[in-house]
Amino acid sequence: ADVKKRGNAAVLEYTNRFDRMSLTDASEFELGKEQLQQALASIETQQREALETAASRVRNYAEHQKIESWSFTEDDGTVLGQSVNPMDRVGLYVPGGKAAYPSSVLMNAIPAKVAGVPELIMVVPTPDGEVNQLVMAAAAVAGVDRVFTIGGAQAVAALAYGTETVPKVDKITGPGNSFVATAKRMVFGIVGI
């Protein structure tokens, strides 16, 4: 409710409190695409190859799952069918504290990209300012569009309601702790989860 009411100010307050940060402005939340590419360049070759192999396999699988639009016309002229359209924007929650899973980036982002979602917004906590390079490298490999270094219930609320900095999404995917799961249940209906 506080994030819905106060937007960035609330997200900033909770991020500083729960992730032991000292951010002064919401613009500090976002990592640029160049930072994702730097993370990709900084990891070991074996890690990069593993991410790229996994990404390729996830993409191949998702291509087989893709549902296409279809229609047909009955003898009396009635047109029946199904129109399949991607969501405009999807939020990906990625754990980044005690548990960091680059695989969750790949498994949530790539199927959305294959489905044609034009914009993927990733949120990932960075407690004490610790950025997991492997998670950021996975975001680069998966084609994540924007990354915000926020987590917890405040990140879920920011994705669901939107703030001055974090865009509102249509659906939130990805794993999280009990606070994240509870927040997702609370915003269900405002967004898909």
PDB file of C-alpha atoms in Angstrom:
ATOM      1  CA  ALA A   1       0.000   0.000   0.000  1.00  0.00           C
ATOM      2  CA  ASP A   2       2.870   2.357   0.816  1.00  0.00           C
ATOM      3  CA  VAL A   3       4.568   1.747  -2.537  1.00  0.00           C
ATOM      4  CA  LYS A   4       1.239   2.309  -4.296  1.00  0.00           C
ATOM      5  CA  LYS A   5       0.823   5.587  -2.411  1.00  0.00           C
ATOM      6  CA  ARG A   6       4.373   6.970  -2.319  1.00  0.00           C
ATOM      7  CA  GLY A   7       6.044   5.252  -5.286  1.00  0.00           C
ATOM      8  CA  ASN A   8       9.814   5.644  -5.496  1.00  0.00           C
ATOM      9  CA  ALA A   9      10.083   7.215  -2.034  1.00  0.00           C
ATOM     10  CA  ALA A  10       8.662   4.077  -0.409  1.00  0.00           C
ATOM     11  CA  VAL A  11      10.761   1.708  -2.549  1.00  0.00           C
ATOM     12  CA  LEU A  12      13.873   3.702  -1.678  1.00  0.00           C
ATOM     13  CA  GLU A  13      13.057   3.637   2.045  1.00  0.00           C
ATOM     14  CA  TYR A  14      12.410  -0.111   2.159  1.00  0.00           C
ATOM     15  CA  THR A  15      15.387  -0.970  -0.033  1.00  0.00           C
ATOM     16  CA  ASN A  16      17.705   1.013   2.215  1.00  0.00           C
ATOM     17  CA  ARG A  17      16.185  -0.574   5.320  1.00  0.00           C
ATOM     18  CA  PHE A  18      15.926  -4.220   4.293  1.00  0.00           C
ATOM     19  CA  ASP A  19      18.885  -4.490   1.913  1.00  0.00           C
ATOM     20  CA  ARG A  20      21.184  -2.340   4.068  1.00  0.00           C
ATOM     21  CA  MET A  21      21.737   0.197   1.331  1.00  0.00           C
ATOM     22  CA  SER A  22      22.246   3.964   1.425  1.00  0.00           C
ATOM     23  CA  LEU A  23      20.688   5.042  -1.853  1.00  0.00           C
ATOM     24  CA  THR A  24      19.585   8.655  -2.097  1.00  0.00           C
ATOM     25  CA  ASP A  25      17.723   8.659  -5.393  1.00  0.00           C
ATOM     26  CA  ALA A  26      15.559   6.138  -7.248  1.00  0.00           C
ATOM     27  CA  SER A  27      17.674   6.597 -10.375  1.00  0.00           C
ATOM     28  CA  GLU A  28      20.302   4.499  -8.570  1.00  0.00           C
ATOM     29  CA  PHE A  29      17.995   1.439  -8.811  1.00  0.00           C
ATOM     30  CA  GLU A  30      18.460   0.883 -12.523  1.00  0.00           C
ATOM     31  CA  LEU A  31      21.396  -0.868 -14.130  1.00  0.00           C
ATOM     32  CA  GLY A  32      22.080   0.020 -17.733  1.00  0.00           C
ATOM     33  CA  LYS A  33      22.436  -2.509 -20.545  1.00  0.00           C
ATOM     34  CA  GLU A  34      26.145  -1.703 -20.695  1.00  0.00           C
ATOM     35  CA  GLN A  35      26.475  -2.957 -17.091  1.00  0.00           C
ATOM     36  CA  LEU A  36      24.805  -6.233 -18.104  1.00  0.00           C
ATOM     37  CA  GLN A  37      27.212  -6.590 -21.020  1.00  0.00           C
ATOM     38  CA  GLN A  38      30.148  -5.826 -18.698  1.00  0.00           C
ATOM     39  CA  ALA A  39      28.934  -8.565 -16.352  1.00  0.00           C
ATOM     40  CA  LEU A  40      28.771 -10.976 -19.278  1.00  0.00           C
ATOM     41  CA  ALA A  41      32.309 -10.037 -20.315  1.00  0.00           C
ATOM     42  CA  SER A  42      33.611 -10.382 -16.749  1.00  0.00           C
ATOM     43  CA  ILE A  43      32.570 -13.975 -16.054  1.00  0.00           C
ATOM     44  CA  GLU A  44      34.729 -16.982 -16.822  1.00  0.00           C
ATOM     45  CA  THR A  45      34.528 -18.409 -20.347  1.00  0.00           C
ATOM     46  CA  GLN A  46      33.171 -21.711 -19.012  1.00  0.00           C
ATOM     47  CA  GLN A  47      30.362 -19.869 -17.162  1.00  0.00           C
ATOM     48  CA  ARG A  48      29.506 -17.829 -20.233  1.00  0.00           C
ATOM     49  CA  GLU A  49      29.379 -20.935 -22.415  1.00  0.00           C
ATOM     50  CA  ALA A  50      27.163 -22.680 -19.843  1.00  0.00           C
ATOM     51  CA  LEU A  51      24.753 -19.716 -19.799  1.00  0.00           C
ATOM     52  CA  GLU A  52      24.646 -19.572 -23.593  1.00  0.00           C
ATOM     53  CA  THR A  53      24.067 -23.336 -23.883  1.00  0.00           C
ATOM     54  CA  ALA A  54      21.300 -23.233 -21.282  1.00  0.00           C
ATOM     55  CA  ALA A  55      19.736 -20.206 -22.985  1.00  0.00           C
ATOM     56  CA  SER A  56      19.756 -21.979 -26.329  1.00  0.00           C
ATOM     57  CA  ARG A  57      18.093 -25.057 -24.842  1.00  0.00           C
ATOM     58  CA  VAL A  58      15.427 -22.980 -23.042  1.00  0.00           C
ATOM     59  CA  ARG A  59      14.764 -21.001 -26.251  1.00  0.00           C
ATOM     60  CA  ASN A  60      14.460 -24.185 -28.318  1.00  0.00           C
ATOM     61  CA  TYR A  61      12.005 -25.677 -25.819  1.00  0.00           C
ATOM     62  CA  ALA A  62       9.958 -22.466 -25.651  1.00  0.00           C
ATOM     63  CA  GLU A  63       9.733 -22.338 -29.454  1.00  0.00           C
ATOM     64  CA  HIS A  64       8.014 -25.744 -29.331  1.00  0.00           C
ATOM     65  CA  GLN A  65       5.540 -24.473 -26.721  1.00  0.00           C
ATOM     66  CA  LYS A  66       4.573 -21.374 -28.672  1.00  0.00           C
ATOM     67  CA  ILE A  67       0.884 -21.179 -29.513  1.00  0.00           C
ATOM     68  CA  GLU A  68      -0.105 -19.505 -32.768  1.00  0.00           C
ATOM     69  CA  SER A  69      -3.287 -17.670 -33.718  1.00  0.00           C
ATOM     70  CA  TRP A  70      -5.667 -19.562 -35.980  1.00  0.00           C
ATOM     71  CA  SER A  71      -9.120 -19.223 -37.510  1.00  0.00           C
ATOM     72  CA  PHE A  72     -11.473 -20.986 -39.875  1.00  0.00           C
ATOM     73  CA  THR A  73     -14.755 -20.208 -41.601  1.00  0.00           C
ATOM     74  CA  GLU A  74     -17.736 -22.499 -41.236  1.00  0.00           C
ATOM     75  CA  ASP A  75     -20.064 -23.291 -44.172  1.00  0.00           C
ATOM     76  CA  ASP A  76     -22.520 -20.574 -43.074  1.00  0.00           C
ATOM     77  CA  GLY A  77     -19.755 -17.913 -43.073  1.00  0.00           C
ATOM     78  CA  THR A  78     -19.165 -17.845 -39.326  1.00  0.00           C
ATOM     79  CA  VAL A  79     -15.500 -17.155 -38.565  1.00  0.00           C
ATOM     80  CA  LEU A  80     -14.160 -18.927 -35.508  1.00  0.00           C
ATOM     81  CA  GLY A  81     -10.678 -18.938 -34.063  1.00  0.00           C
ATOM     82  CA  GLN A  82      -8.197 -17.918 -31.477  1.00  0.00           C
ATOM     83  CA  SER A  83      -6.016 -14.831 -31.373  1.00  0.00           C
ATOM     84  CA  VAL A  84      -2.790 -15.214 -29.391  1.00  0.00           C
ATOM     85  CA  ASN A  85      -1.074 -11.951 -28.484  1.00  0.00           C
ATOM     86  CA  PRO A  86       1.857 -11.355 -26.136  1.00  0.00           C
ATOM     87  CA  MET A  87       1.570  -9.169 -23.059  1.00  0.00           C
ATOM     88  CA  ASP A  88       3.099  -5.704 -23.371  1.00  0.00           C
ATOM     89  CA  ARG A  89       5.405  -5.886 -20.358  1.00  0.00           C
ATOM     90  CA  VAL A  90       6.366  -8.646 -17.929  1.00  0.00           C
ATOM     91  CA  GLY A  91       8.209  -8.332 -14.625  1.00  0.00           C
ATOM     92  CA  LEU A  92      10.746 -10.943 -13.569  1.00  0.00           C
ATOM     93  CA  TYR A  93      11.518 -11.349  -9.898  1.00  0.00           C
ATOM     94  CA  VAL A  94      14.982 -12.851  -9.462  1.00  0.00           C
ATOM     95  CA  PRO A  95      16.386 -13.731  -6.038  1.00  0.00           C
ATOM     96  CA  GLY A  96      19.674 -12.015  -5.355  1.00  0.00           C
ATOM     97  CA  GLY A  97      20.276 -12.248  -1.639  1.00  0.00           C
ATOM     98  CA  LYS A  98      21.240 -15.517   0.043  1.00  0.00           C
ATOM     99  CA  ALA A  99      20.075 -17.394  -3.051  1.00  0.00           C
ATOM    100  CA  ALA A 100      21.041 -16.207  -6.521  1.00  0.00           C
ATOM    101  CA  TYR A 101      19.821 -18.216  -9.485  1.00  0.00           C
ATOM    102  CA  PRO A 102      20.926 -17.199 -12.987  1.00  0.00           C
ATOM    103  CA  SER A 103      18.777 -20.103 -14.212  1.00  0.00           C
ATOM    104  CA  SER A 104      15.638 -18.302 -13.010  1.00  0.00           C
ATOM    105  CA  VAL A 105      16.554 -15.387 -15.278  1.00  0.00           C
ATOM    106  CA  LEU A 106      16.842 -17.677 -18.302  1.00  0.00           C
ATOM    107  CA  MET A 107      13.730 -19.731 -17.527  1.00  0.00           C
ATOM    108  CA  ASN A 108      11.527 -16.673 -17.022  1.00  0.00           C
ATOM    109  CA  ALA A 109      12.910 -14.230 -19.587  1.00  0.00           C
ATOM    110  CA  ILE A 110      13.479 -16.431 -22.623  1.00  0.00           C
ATOM    111  CA  PRO A 111       9.964 -17.933 -22.895  1.00  0.00           C
ATOM    112  CA  ALA A 112       8.544 -14.397 -22.594  1.00  0.00           C
ATOM    113  CA  LYS A 113      10.821 -13.180 -25.400  1.00  0.00           C
ATOM    114  CA  VAL A 114       9.901 -16.186 -27.561  1.00  0.00           C
ATOM    115  CA  ALA A 115       6.214 -15.385 -26.941  1.00  0.00           C
ATOM    116  CA  GLY A 116       6.870 -11.890 -28.274  1.00  0.00           C
ATOM    117  CA  VAL A 117       6.724  -9.820 -25.068  1.00  0.00           C
ATOM    118  CA  PRO A 118       8.335  -6.535 -26.135  1.00  0.00           C
ATOM    119  CA  GLU A 119       9.624  -5.429 -22.711  1.00  0.00           C
ATOM    120  CA  LEU A 120      11.006  -7.454 -19.806  1.00  0.00           C
ATOM    121  CA  ILE A 121      11.623  -5.689 -16.498  1.00  0.00           C
ATOM    122  CA  MET A 122      13.808  -7.554 -13.999  1.00  0.00           C
ATOM    123  CA  VAL A 123      14.011  -6.782 -10.299  1.00  0.00           C
ATOM    124  CA  VAL A 124      16.782  -8.316  -8.205  1.00  0.00           C
ATOM    125  CA  PRO A 125      17.850  -7.375  -4.695  1.00  0.00           C
ATOM    126  CA  THR A 126      21.478  -6.449  -4.091  1.00  0.00           C
ATOM    127  CA  PRO A 127      21.879  -6.641  -0.309  1.00  0.00           C
ATOM    128  CA  ASP A 128      24.777  -4.530   0.958  1.00  0.00           C
ATOM    129  CA  GLY A 129      25.309  -3.441  -2.652  1.00  0.00           C
ATOM    130  CA  GLU A 130      26.510  -6.901  -3.742  1.00  0.00           C
ATOM    131  CA  VAL A 131      25.656  -7.413  -7.416  1.00  0.00           C
ATOM    132  CA  ASN A 132      25.754 -11.033  -8.593  1.00  0.00           C
ATOM    133  CA  GLN A 133      27.644 -10.880 -11.898  1.00  0.00           C
ATOM    134  CA  LEU A 134      26.376 -14.273 -13.058  1.00  0.00           C
ATOM    135  CA  VAL A 135      22.742 -13.163 -12.625  1.00  0.00           C
ATOM    136  CA  MET A 136      23.458  -9.945 -14.547  1.00  0.00           C
ATOM    137  CA  ALA A 137      25.262 -11.919 -17.260  1.00  0.00           C
ATOM    138  CA  ALA A 138      22.207 -14.182 -17.538  1.00  0.00           C
ATOM    139  CA  ALA A 139      20.052 -11.067 -17.994  1.00  0.00           C
ATOM    140  CA  ALA A 140      22.289  -9.989 -20.875  1.00  0.00           C
ATOM    141  CA  VAL A 141      22.127 -13.434 -22.503  1.00  0.00           C
ATOM    142  CA  ALA A 142      18.333 -13.648 -22.064  1.00  0.00           C
ATOM    143  CA  GLY A 143      17.612 -10.208 -23.534  1.00  0.00           C
ATOM    144  CA  VAL A 144      16.184  -8.552 -20.410  1.00  0.00           C
ATOM    145  CA  ASP A 145      15.343  -4.951 -21.283  1.00  0.00           C
ATOM    146  CA  ARG A 146      15.626  -3.186 -17.908  1.00  0.00           C
ATOM    147  CA  VAL A 147      17.049  -4.212 -14.531  1.00  0.00           C
ATOM    148  CA  PHE A 148      16.253  -2.625 -11.174  1.00  0.00           C
ATOM    149  CA  THR A 149      18.274  -3.529  -8.082  1.00  0.00           C
ATOM    150  CA  ILE A 150      15.331  -3.803  -5.725  1.00  0.00           C
ATOM    151  CA  GLY A 151      13.804  -6.852  -4.093  1.00  0.00           C
ATOM    152  CA  GLY A 152      11.283  -8.050  -1.562  1.00  0.00           C
ATOM    153  CA  ALA A 153       7.670  -6.996  -1.257  1.00  0.00           C
ATOM    154  CA  GLN A 154       8.564  -3.455  -2.336  1.00  0.00           C
ATOM    155  CA  ALA A 155       9.839  -4.712  -5.694  1.00  0.00           C
ATOM    156  CA  VAL A 156       6.679  -6.748  -6.282  1.00  0.00           C
ATOM    157  CA  ALA A 157       4.555  -3.696  -5.424  1.00  0.00           C
ATOM    158  CA  ALA A 158       6.634  -1.480  -7.718  1.00  0.00           C
ATOM    159  CA  LEU A 159       6.080  -3.887 -10.619  1.00  0.00           C
ATOM    160  CA  ALA A 160       2.363  -4.231  -9.873  1.00  0.00           C
ATOM    161  CA  TYR A 161       1.532  -0.550  -9.410  1.00  0.00           C
ATOM    162  CA  GLY A 162       4.400   1.155 -11.192  1.00  0.00           C
ATOM    163  CA  THR A 163       6.387   4.036  -9.743  1.00  0.00           C
ATOM    164  CA  GLU A 164       7.971   7.137 -11.210  1.00  0.00           C
ATOM    165  CA  THR A 165      10.929   4.932 -12.201  1.00  0.00           C
ATOM    166  CA  VAL A 166       9.738   1.325 -12.345  1.00  0.00           C
ATOM    167  CA  PRO A 167       7.117   0.686 -15.045  1.00  0.00           C
ATOM    168  CA  LYS A 168       3.898  -1.176 -14.255  1.00  0.00           C
ATOM    169  CA  VAL A 169       3.839  -4.678 -15.716  1.00  0.00           C
ATOM    170  CA  ASP A 170       1.077  -7.041 -16.860  1.00  0.00           C
ATOM    171  CA  LYS A 171       2.441 -10.132 -15.109  1.00  0.00           C
ATOM    172  CA  ILE A 172       5.081 -10.977 -12.498  1.00  0.00           C
ATOM    173  CA  THR A 173       6.988 -14.266 -12.689  1.00  0.00           C
ATOM    174  CA  GLY A 174       9.845 -15.783 -10.756  1.00  0.00           C
ATOM    175  CA  PRO A 175      10.623 -17.300  -7.367  1.00  0.00           C
ATOM    176  CA  GLY A 176      11.082 -15.535  -4.063  1.00  0.00           C
ATOM    177  CA  ASN A 177      10.971 -15.924  -0.301  1.00  0.00           C
ATOM    178  CA  SER A 178       7.808 -15.874   1.810  1.00  0.00           C
ATOM    179  CA  PHE A 179       7.617 -12.055   1.715  1.00  0.00           C
ATOM    180  CA  VAL A 180       7.802 -12.052  -2.083  1.00  0.00           C
ATOM    181  CA  ALA A 181       5.238 -14.870  -2.369  1.00  0.00           C
ATOM    182  CA  THR A 182       2.873 -13.066   0.007  1.00  0.00           C
ATOM    183  CA  ALA A 183       3.262  -9.796  -1.893  1.00  0.00           C
ATOM    184  CA  LYS A 184       2.540 -11.589  -5.175  1.00  0.00           C
ATOM    185  CA  ARG A 185      -0.660 -13.048  -3.704  1.00  0.00           C
ATOM    186  CA  MET A 186      -1.688  -9.569  -2.543  1.00  0.00           C
ATOM    187  CA  VAL A 187      -1.280  -7.991  -5.997  1.00  0.00           C
ATOM    188  CA  PHE A 188      -2.850 -10.894  -7.900  1.00  0.00           C
ATOM    189  CA  GLY A 189      -5.726  -9.475  -9.920  1.00  0.00           C
ATOM    190  CA  ILE A 190      -3.958  -6.156 -10.365  1.00  0.00           C
ATOM    191  CA  VAL A 191      -1.347  -8.117 -12.301  1.00  0.00           C
ATOM    192  CA  GLY A 192      -1.051 -11.737 -13.286  1.00  0.00           C
ATOM    193  CA  ILE A 193       1.369 -13.844 -11.281  1.00  0.00           C
TER     194      ILE A 193
END
